[in-house]
PDB file of C-alpha atoms in Angstrom:
ATOM      1  CA  MET X   1       0.000   0.000   0.000  1.00 37.00           C
ATOM      2  CA  LYS X   2       1.384   3.422  -0.965  1.00 42.00           C
ATOM      3  CA  GLU X   3       1.924   6.085   1.665  1.00 41.00           C
ATOM      4  CA  ARG X   4      -0.498   8.981   1.459  1.00 42.00           C
ATOM      5  CA  ARG X   5       1.297  12.177   0.365  1.00 47.00           C
ATOM      6  CA  GLY X   6       2.219  14.199   3.426  1.00 47.00           C
ATOM      7  CA  ALA X   7       1.814  11.254   5.811  1.00 49.00           C
ATOM      8  CA  PRO X   8       4.899  10.447   7.915  1.00 55.00           C
ATOM      9  CA  LEU X   9       6.750   7.383   6.686  1.00 64.00           C
ATOM     10  CA  LYS X  10       6.968   4.506   9.115  1.00 79.00           C
ATOM     11  CA  HIS X  11      10.014   4.025  11.312  1.00 84.00           C
ATOM     12  CA  ASN X  12      10.411   1.178  13.783  1.00 86.00           C
ATOM     13  CA  VAL X  13      12.455   1.526  16.955  1.00 91.00           C
ATOM     14  CA  ILE X  14      14.021  -1.884  17.632  1.00 93.00           C
ATOM     15  CA  ARG X  15      15.761  -2.299  20.972  1.00 94.00           C
ATOM     16  CA  SER X  16      16.782  -5.968  20.931  1.00 96.00           C
ATOM     17  CA  LYS X  17      20.357  -6.449  19.666  1.00 96.00           C
ATOM     18  CA  MET X  18      19.569 -10.023  18.626  1.00 96.00           C
ATOM     19  CA  LYS X  19      16.440  -9.005  16.719  1.00 96.00           C
ATOM     20  CA  LYS X  20      18.441  -6.411  14.762  1.00 96.00           C
ATOM     21  CA  GLY X  21      21.397  -8.719  14.337  1.00 96.00           C
ATOM     22  CA  TYR X  22      19.656 -11.854  13.110  1.00 96.00           C
ATOM     23  CA  PRO X  23      18.925 -10.587   9.542  1.00 97.00           C
ATOM     24  CA  LEU X  24      22.594  -9.633   9.217  1.00 97.00           C
ATOM     25  CA  MET X  25      24.168 -12.763  10.663  1.00 96.00           C
ATOM     26  CA  THR X  26      22.040 -14.929   8.349  1.00 96.00           C
ATOM     27  CA  ASP X  27      22.750 -12.879   5.217  1.00 97.00           C
ATOM     28  CA  PRO X  28      25.207 -14.672   2.874  1.00 96.00           C
ATOM     29  CA  ILE X  29      27.278 -11.510   2.301  1.00 96.00           C
ATOM     30  CA  LEU X  30      26.875  -9.430   5.462  1.00 97.00           C
ATOM     31  CA  SER X  31      27.456 -12.407   7.777  1.00 97.00           C
ATOM     32  CA  SER X  32      31.186 -12.148   7.004  1.00 97.00           C
ATOM     33  CA  HIS X  33      31.168  -8.712   8.693  1.00 98.00           C
ATOM     34  CA  PHE X  34      29.127  -9.892  11.686  1.00 98.00           C
ATOM     35  CA  PRO X  35      31.015 -11.146  14.763  1.00 97.00           C
ATOM     36  CA  ASP X  36      30.202 -14.634  16.046  1.00 97.00           C
ATOM     37  CA  THR X  37      27.168 -14.133  18.348  1.00 97.00           C
ATOM     38  CA  ASP X  38      24.859 -16.303  20.470  1.00 97.00           C
ATOM     39  CA  TRP X  39      22.578 -16.104  23.481  1.00 97.00           C
ATOM     40  CA  PHE X  40      24.582 -16.205  26.696  1.00 97.00           C
ATOM     41  CA  GLN X  41      24.497 -19.538  28.487  1.00 96.00           C
ATOM     42  CA  GLU X  42      27.216 -21.826  29.784  1.00 95.00           C
ATOM     43  CA  SER X  43      27.474 -23.986  26.650  1.00 96.00           C
ATOM     44  CA  SER X  44      27.633 -21.011  24.238  1.00 96.00           C
ATOM     45  CA  LEU X  45      30.173 -19.265  26.469  1.00 95.00           C
ATOM     46  CA  ARG X  46      32.483 -22.312  26.485  1.00 93.00           C
ATOM     47  CA  LYS X  47      32.166 -22.727  22.738  1.00 95.00           C
ATOM     48  CA  MET X  48      32.865 -19.041  22.093  1.00 95.00           C
ATOM     49  CA  LEU X  49      35.960 -19.082  24.307  1.00 94.00           C
ATOM     50  CA  ARG X  50      37.306 -22.127  22.472  1.00 92.00           C
ATOM     51  CA  ASN X  51      37.067 -20.245  19.175  1.00 94.00           C
ATOM     52  CA  HIS X  52      38.075 -16.719  20.244  1.00 95.00           C
ATOM     53  CA  THR X  53      40.664 -15.313  22.637  1.00 92.00           C
ATOM     54  CA  ALA X  54      38.351 -12.464  23.679  1.00 94.00           C
ATOM     55  CA  VAL X  55      34.560 -12.277  23.926  1.00 95.00           C
ATOM     56  CA  TYR X  56      31.996  -9.779  25.189  1.00 95.00           C
ATOM     57  CA  ILE X  57      28.890 -10.335  27.280  1.00 95.00           C
ATOM     58  CA  LYS X  58      26.235  -7.713  26.448  1.00 95.00           C
ATOM     59  CA  PRO X  59      22.644  -7.098  27.556  1.00 96.00           C
ATOM     60  CA  ASP X  60      20.277  -7.756  24.659  1.00 96.00           C
ATOM     61  CA  VAL X  61      18.559  -4.452  25.439  1.00 94.00           C
ATOM     62  CA  GLY X  62      20.877  -1.755  26.719  1.00 86.00           C
ATOM     63  CA  ARG X  63      22.456   1.614  25.955  1.00 79.00           C
ATOM     64  CA  LYS X  64      25.719   3.516  26.314  1.00 75.00           C
ATOM     65  CA  GLY X  65      27.832   0.456  27.043  1.00 76.00           C
ATOM     66  CA  ASN X  66      26.107  -0.255  30.348  1.00 84.00           C
ATOM     67  CA  GLY X  67      26.459  -3.814  31.619  1.00 88.00           C
ATOM     68  CA  VAL X  68      29.082  -4.878  29.039  1.00 91.00           C
ATOM     69  CA  ILE X  69      31.700  -7.387  30.231  1.00 93.00           C
ATOM     70  CA  ARG X  70      34.881  -8.369  28.404  1.00 93.00           C
ATOM     71  CA  LEU X  71      36.537 -11.761  28.806  1.00 93.00           C
ATOM     72  CA  LYS X  72      40.065 -12.647  27.721  1.00 92.00           C
ATOM     73  CA  ARG X  73      41.469 -16.165  27.711  1.00 92.00           C
ATOM     74  CA  LEU X  74      44.863 -15.993  29.420  1.00 92.00           C
ATOM     75  CA  ASN X  75      45.578 -19.726  29.329  1.00 91.00           C
ATOM     76  CA  ARG X  76      43.749 -23.018  29.758  1.00 87.00           C
ATOM     77  CA  TYR X  77      43.125 -22.387  33.437  1.00 91.00           C
ATOM     78  CA  GLU X  78      42.502 -18.650  33.785  1.00 94.00           C
ATOM     79  CA  HIS X  79      40.459 -15.863  32.215  1.00 94.00           C
ATOM     80  CA  GLU X  80      40.512 -12.112  32.697  1.00 93.00           C
ATOM     81  CA  ILE X  81      37.136 -10.484  33.417  1.00 93.00           C
ATOM     82  CA  SER X  82      36.860  -6.717  32.846  1.00 91.00           C
ATOM     83  CA  HIS X  83      33.681  -4.921  33.906  1.00 87.00           C
ATOM     84  CA  GLY X  84      33.599  -1.143  34.126  1.00 78.00           C
ATOM     85  CA  GLU X  85      36.799  -0.081  35.895  1.00 81.00           C
ATOM     86  CA  THR X  86      37.332  -3.494  37.512  1.00 87.00           C
ATOM     87  CA  THR X  87      39.488  -6.333  36.181  1.00 90.00           C
ATOM     88  CA  ILE X  88      39.889  -9.689  37.924  1.00 92.00           C
ATOM     89  CA  ILE X  89      41.556 -13.003  37.116  1.00 95.00           C
ATOM     90  CA  CYS X  90      39.132 -15.914  37.377  1.00 94.00           C
ATOM     91  CA  PRO X  91      39.801 -19.689  37.309  1.00 95.00           C
ATOM     92  CA  SER X  92      38.255 -21.148  34.157  1.00 92.00           C
ATOM     93  CA  LYS X  93      36.155 -23.687  36.063  1.00 92.00           C
ATOM     94  CA  LYS X  94      34.484 -20.884  38.052  1.00 94.00           C
ATOM     95  CA  LEU X  95      34.016 -18.524  35.120  1.00 94.00           C
ATOM     96  CA  TYR X  96      30.320 -19.048  34.413  1.00 94.00           C
ATOM     97  CA  SER X  97      29.255 -18.843  38.062  1.00 93.00           C
ATOM     98  CA  GLU X  98      31.352 -15.699  38.548  1.00 93.00           C
ATOM     99  CA  LEU X  99      29.810 -14.047  35.509  1.00 94.00           C
ATOM    100  CA  THR X 100      26.225 -14.804  36.507  1.00 93.00           C
ATOM    101  CA  LYS X 101      26.811 -12.887  39.749  1.00 92.00           C
ATOM    102  CA  MET X 102      27.522  -9.771  37.659  1.00 92.00           C
ATOM    103  CA  LEU X 103      24.475 -10.041  35.411  1.00 93.00           C
ATOM    104  CA  ASN X 104      20.977  -8.693  35.965  1.00 93.00           C
ATOM    105  CA  PRO X 105      18.739 -11.777  36.342  1.00 92.00           C
ATOM    106  CA  LYS X 106      15.855  -9.880  34.724  1.00 93.00           C
ATOM    107  CA  LYS X 107      17.765  -9.328  31.469  1.00 95.00           C
ATOM    108  CA  ASN X 108      18.767 -11.523  28.539  1.00 96.00           C
ATOM    109  CA  TYR X 109      22.410 -11.402  27.469  1.00 97.00           C
ATOM    110  CA  LEU X 110      24.438 -12.140  24.349  1.00 97.00           C
ATOM    111  CA  VAL X 111      27.933 -13.554  24.088  1.00 97.00           C
ATOM    112  CA  GLN X 112      29.881 -12.151  21.147  1.00 96.00           C
ATOM    113  CA  GLN X 113      33.271 -12.510  19.518  1.00 96.00           C
ATOM    114  CA  GLY X 114      35.614  -9.689  20.478  1.00 94.00           C
ATOM    115  CA  ILE X 115      37.089  -7.644  17.628  1.00 94.00           C
ATOM    116  CA  ASP X 116      40.767  -6.678  17.868  1.00 93.00           C
ATOM    117  CA  LEU X 117      40.081  -3.041  17.018  1.00 94.00           C
ATOM    118  CA  ALA X 118      42.512  -0.810  15.174  1.00 95.00           C
ATOM    119  CA  THR X 119      44.008   1.920  17.322  1.00 94.00           C
ATOM    120  CA  TYR X 120      44.568   5.654  17.038  1.00 94.00           C
ATOM    121  CA  ARG X 121      47.485   6.825  19.170  1.00 94.00           C
ATOM    122  CA  LYS X 122      47.422   3.375  20.848  1.00 93.00           C
ATOM    123  CA  ARG X 123      43.760   3.653  21.852  1.00 93.00           C
ATOM    124  CA  PRO X 124      41.096   1.423  20.238  1.00 93.00           C
ATOM    125  CA  PHE X 125      38.291   3.098  18.348  1.00 94.00           C
ATOM    126  CA  ASP X 126      35.159   2.326  16.392  1.00 93.00           C
ATOM    127  CA  VAL X 127      33.172   4.417  13.936  1.00 95.00           C
ATOM    128  CA  ARG X 128      29.640   5.744  14.192  1.00 94.00           C
ATOM    129  CA  VAL X 129      27.888   5.974  10.822  1.00 95.00           C
ATOM    130  CA  VAL X 130      24.482   7.671  10.779  1.00 93.00           C
ATOM    131  CA  LEU X 131      22.347   6.913   7.725  1.00 94.00           C
ATOM    132  CA  GLN X 132      19.062   8.592   6.807  1.00 91.00           C
ATOM    133  CA  LYS X 133      16.487   7.905   4.112  1.00 91.00           C
ATOM    134  CA  PRO X 134      14.999  11.295   3.175  1.00 83.00           C
ATOM    135  CA  LEU X 135      13.982  10.517  -0.421  1.00 80.00           C
ATOM    136  CA  ASN X 136      13.713   6.725  -0.449  1.00 84.00           C
ATOM    137  CA  THR X 137      17.508   6.414  -0.753  1.00 89.00           C
ATOM    138  CA  TRP X 138      19.855   5.693   2.149  1.00 94.00           C
ATOM    139  CA  ARG X 139      22.524   8.339   2.658  1.00 91.00           C
ATOM    140  CA  ALA X 140      25.417   8.394   5.120  1.00 91.00           C
ATOM    141  CA  THR X 141      24.984  11.861   6.606  1.00 90.00           C
ATOM    142  CA  LEU X 142      27.104  11.739   9.777  1.00 90.00           C
ATOM    143  CA  MET X 143      30.306   9.935  10.702  1.00 91.00           C
ATOM    144  CA  SER X 144      32.626  10.129  13.677  1.00 91.00           C
ATOM    145  CA  ALA X 145      35.295   7.973  15.262  1.00 93.00           C
ATOM    146  CA  LYS X 146      34.887   7.163  18.955  1.00 92.00           C
ATOM    147  CA  ILE X 147      38.327   6.955  20.547  1.00 92.00           C
ATOM    148  CA  ALA X 148      38.509   4.966  23.791  1.00 89.00           C
ATOM    149  CA  PRO X 149      39.923   6.833  26.811  1.00 82.00           C
ATOM    150  CA  ASN X 150      42.814   4.374  27.277  1.00 80.00           C
ATOM    151  CA  GLU X 151      44.488   1.308  25.788  1.00 79.00           C
ATOM    152  CA  SER X 152      42.595  -1.204  27.957  1.00 73.00           C
ATOM    153  CA  SER X 153      39.079   0.326  27.761  1.00 73.00           C
ATOM    154  CA  VAL X 154      36.273  -2.254  27.697  1.00 70.00           C
ATOM    155  CA  VAL X 155      33.983  -0.166  25.463  1.00 63.00           C
ATOM    156  CA  THR X 156      34.274   2.842  23.139  1.00 60.00           C
ATOM    157  CA  ASN X 157      31.044   4.578  24.157  1.00 57.00           C
ATOM    158  CA  VAL X 158      31.201   8.346  24.590  1.00 57.00           C
ATOM    159  CA  ALA X 159      29.131   7.876  27.760  1.00 52.00           C
ATOM    160  CA  LYS X 160      32.069   5.865  29.153  1.00 56.00           C
ATOM    161  CA  GLY X 161      34.704   8.496  28.424  1.00 62.00           C
ATOM    162  CA  ALA X 162      35.442   7.995  24.716  1.00 73.00           C
ATOM    163  CA  LYS X 163      36.025  11.104  22.596  1.00 86.00           C
ATOM    164  CA  ASP X 164      34.515  11.862  19.197  1.00 88.00           C
ATOM    165  CA  LEU X 165      37.010  12.576  16.435  1.00 92.00           C
ATOM    166  CA  ASN X 166      36.722  13.376  12.734  1.00 92.00           C
ATOM    167  CA  VAL X 167      36.550   9.973  11.042  1.00 93.00           C
ATOM    168  CA  TYR X 168      38.974  10.894   8.246  1.00 93.00           C
ATOM    169  CA  LYS X 169      41.553  12.025  10.792  1.00 94.00           C
ATOM    170  CA  ALA X 170      41.132   8.780  12.758  1.00 95.00           C
ATOM    171  CA  ILE X 171      41.441   6.505   9.717  1.00 96.00           C
ATOM    172  CA  ASN X 172      44.427   8.433   8.352  1.00 95.00           C
ATOM    173  CA  GLY X 173      46.027   8.159  11.805  1.00 95.00           C
ATOM    174  CA  ILE X 174      45.496   4.417  12.348  1.00 96.00           C
ATOM    175  CA  ASP X 175      48.566   2.971  14.071  1.00 96.00           C
ATOM    176  CA  GLN X 176      48.440  -0.199  11.986  1.00 96.00           C
ATOM    177  CA  SER X 177      49.507  -0.610   8.369  1.00 96.00           C
ATOM    178  CA  VAL X 178      46.215  -0.769   6.450  1.00 96.00           C
ATOM    179  CA  ASN X 179      44.941   0.414   3.077  1.00 96.00           C
ATOM    180  CA  ARG X 180      43.208   3.574   4.311  1.00 95.00           C
ATOM    181  CA  PRO X 181      41.195   4.458   1.156  1.00 96.00           C
ATOM    182  CA  GLU X 182      39.991   0.851   0.954  1.00 97.00           C
ATOM    183  CA  VAL X 183      38.984   0.849   4.640  1.00 97.00           C
ATOM    184  CA  LEU X 184      36.891   4.001   4.162  1.00 96.00           C
ATOM    185  CA  ARG X 185      35.296   2.628   1.000  1.00 97.00           C
ATOM    186  CA  ASP X 186      34.424  -0.682   2.716  1.00 97.00           C
ATOM    187  CA  LEU X 187      33.094   1.167   5.759  1.00 97.00           C
ATOM    188  CA  LEU X 188      30.599   3.143   3.677  1.00 96.00           C
ATOM    189  CA  ASP X 189      29.714   0.230   1.398  1.00 97.00           C
ATOM    190  CA  VAL X 190      29.002  -2.223   4.224  1.00 98.00           C
ATOM    191  CA  SER X 191      27.070   0.435   6.168  1.00 98.00           C
ATOM    192  CA  HIS X 192      24.773   1.056   3.191  1.00 97.00           C
ATOM    193  CA  GLN X 193      24.239  -2.686   2.714  1.00 98.00           C
ATOM    194  CA  ILE X 194      23.327  -3.053   6.394  1.00 98.00           C
ATOM    195  CA  ALA X 195      20.836  -0.166   6.192  1.00 97.00           C
ATOM    196  CA  GLN X 196      19.172  -1.665   3.143  1.00 96.00           C
ATOM    197  CA  LYS X 197      18.998  -5.120   4.697  1.00 97.00           C
ATOM    198  CA  LEU X 198      17.511  -3.945   7.992  1.00 97.00           C
ATOM    199  CA  ASP X 199      15.104  -1.641   6.169  1.00 95.00           C
ATOM    200  CA  SER X 200      13.825  -4.635   4.195  1.00 94.00           C
ATOM    201  CA  VAL X 201      12.868  -6.313   7.494  1.00 94.00           C
ATOM    202  CA  PHE X 202      11.890  -3.360   9.707  1.00 92.00           C
ATOM    203  CA  PRO X 203      10.683  -0.153   7.998  1.00 91.00           C
ATOM    204  CA  LEU X 204      13.314   2.431   8.951  1.00 93.00           C
ATOM    205  CA  ARG X 205      14.212   6.036   8.175  1.00 92.00           C
ATOM    206  CA  ILE X 206      17.350   6.552  10.291  1.00 92.00           C
ATOM    207  CA  LEU X 207      20.068   4.259  11.621  1.00 95.00           C
ATOM    208  CA  GLY X 208      23.104   4.818  13.795  1.00 94.00           C
ATOM    209  CA  LEU X 209      25.633   2.055  13.118  1.00 96.00           C
ATOM    210  CA  ASP X 210      28.605   1.284  15.323  1.00 95.00           C
ATOM    211  CA  MET X 211      31.204  -0.175  12.990  1.00 97.00           C
ATOM    212  CA  GLY X 212      34.598  -1.621  13.867  1.00 96.00           C
ATOM    213  CA  ILE X 213      37.846  -1.759  11.925  1.00 97.00           C
ATOM    214  CA  ASP X 214      40.240  -4.473  13.038  1.00 96.00           C
ATOM    215  CA  LYS X 215      44.024  -4.263  13.008  1.00 96.00           C
ATOM    216  CA  LYS X 216      44.135  -5.843   9.532  1.00 96.00           C
ATOM    217  CA  GLY X 217      41.719  -3.264   8.103  1.00 97.00           C
ATOM    218  CA  LYS X 218      38.613  -5.446   7.933  1.00 97.00           C
ATOM    219  CA  VAL X 219      35.290  -3.721   8.619  1.00 98.00           C
ATOM    220  CA  TRP X 220      32.944  -5.255  11.210  1.00 97.00           C
ATOM    221  CA  PHE X 221      29.384  -4.536  12.325  1.00 97.00           C
ATOM    222  CA  ILE X 222      29.112  -3.972  16.090  1.00 95.00           C
ATOM    223  CA  GLU X 223      25.658  -2.576  16.755  1.00 94.00           C
ATOM    224  CA  ALA X 224      22.694  -0.793  15.146  1.00 95.00           C
ATOM    225  CA  ASN X 225      20.724   1.920  16.905  1.00 94.00           C
ATOM    226  CA  THR X 226      17.311   2.774  15.460  1.00 93.00           C
ATOM    227  CA  LYS X 227      17.064   5.891  17.633  1.00 89.00           C
ATOM    228  CA  PRO X 228      20.607   7.309  17.510  1.00 86.00           C
ATOM    229  CA  ASP X 229      21.739  10.109  19.788  1.00 78.00           C
ATOM    230  CA  ASN X 230      23.720  12.554  17.644  1.00 72.00           C
ATOM    231  CA  VAL X 231      24.235  15.266  20.248  1.00 68.00           C
ATOM    232  CA  GLY X 232      27.663  16.893  20.071  1.00 66.00           C
ATOM    233  CA  LEU X 233      28.522  15.828  16.529  1.00 69.00           C
ATOM    234  CA  GLU X 234      27.924  19.228  14.903  1.00 68.00           C
ATOM    235  CA  ASN X 235      31.520  20.287  15.629  1.00 70.00           C
ATOM    236  CA  ILE X 236      33.161  17.085  14.380  1.00 70.00           C
ATOM    237  CA  ASP X 237      32.426  17.647  10.683  1.00 69.00           C
ATOM    238  CA  ARG X 238      30.317  20.731   9.961  1.00 70.00           C
ATOM    239  CA  LYS X 239      29.860  19.859   6.280  1.00 72.00           C
ATOM    240  CA  LEU X 240      28.442  16.422   7.134  1.00 73.00           C
ATOM    241  CA  TYR X 241      26.301  17.869   9.918  1.00 71.00           C
ATOM    242  CA  ARG X 242      24.651  20.256   7.435  1.00 74.00           C
ATOM    243  CA  LYS X 243      23.921  17.218   5.259  1.00 70.00           C
ATOM    244  CA  TYR X 244      22.366  15.492   8.273  1.00 73.00           C
ATOM    245  CA  ARG X 245      20.188  18.521   9.106  1.00 71.00           C
ATOM    246  CA  ALA X 246      19.013  18.832   5.487  1.00 70.00           C
ATOM    247  CA  ALA X 247      18.022  15.151   5.387  1.00 69.00           C
ATOM    248  CA  LYS X 248      16.223  15.520   8.703  1.00 71.00           C
ATOM    249  CA  LYS X 249      14.256  18.446   7.284  1.00 68.00           C
ATOM    250  CA  TRP X 250      13.189  16.401   4.237  1.00 66.00           C
ATOM    251  CA  MET X 251      12.084  13.522   6.467  1.00 66.00           C
ATOM    252  CA  ARG X 252       9.887  15.820   8.538  1.00 67.00           C
ATOM    253  CA  LYS X 253       8.054  16.753   5.343  1.00 62.00           C
ATOM    254  CA  GLY X 254       7.313  13.056   4.750  1.00 57.00           C
TER     255      GLY X 254
END
């Protein structure tokens, strides 16, 4: 059914990370950019730790990096648990019971492959890509790099002390040897593919994507926000911000 002229186009706000992630992890192309992910339980945790040296435990519904736990396999017998500002060493046989003490029993959690993020001045970062659909075409209208406050930060959320930086400056300043033009091209290409895929499942008009770049230059999906908070980005790239405001104006007109 066609939208009536002047009527606002539909936009769904999806809060579940798994609900947003499932169409991507099952897509034959986009799945290669999606980190290994499962519901958190003892069997999935053990399997994930056999396959990856670092994993994250995340609430299925959550914001601003709250409740995220990072695990690192130190050896066969010990794991490092980092939660907020606290890091402890835990015997492997007690790992699951120790983790469940930290989790909210009223929430569902995911266990996800950790990405060895590229660094800028030795600090890991990811990239926020905001896409809008003002005239039935997805456009990347805002981008910024989120630089973690220190080398060992668990998350790169601005709410946890990360700093926004111009994305071109961050990519050009990556500490690792990567093909920078190719990284930027892949970042935009994969972001557009993700927007189109999610829009085919949930009618959407705006998306905030958290995208990772690993130390080899590969682009990874981290998270999609269907109600992105773009406060403070107007000073990061004024040209892009004007593009974002113009698209927002068109969307208000329906």
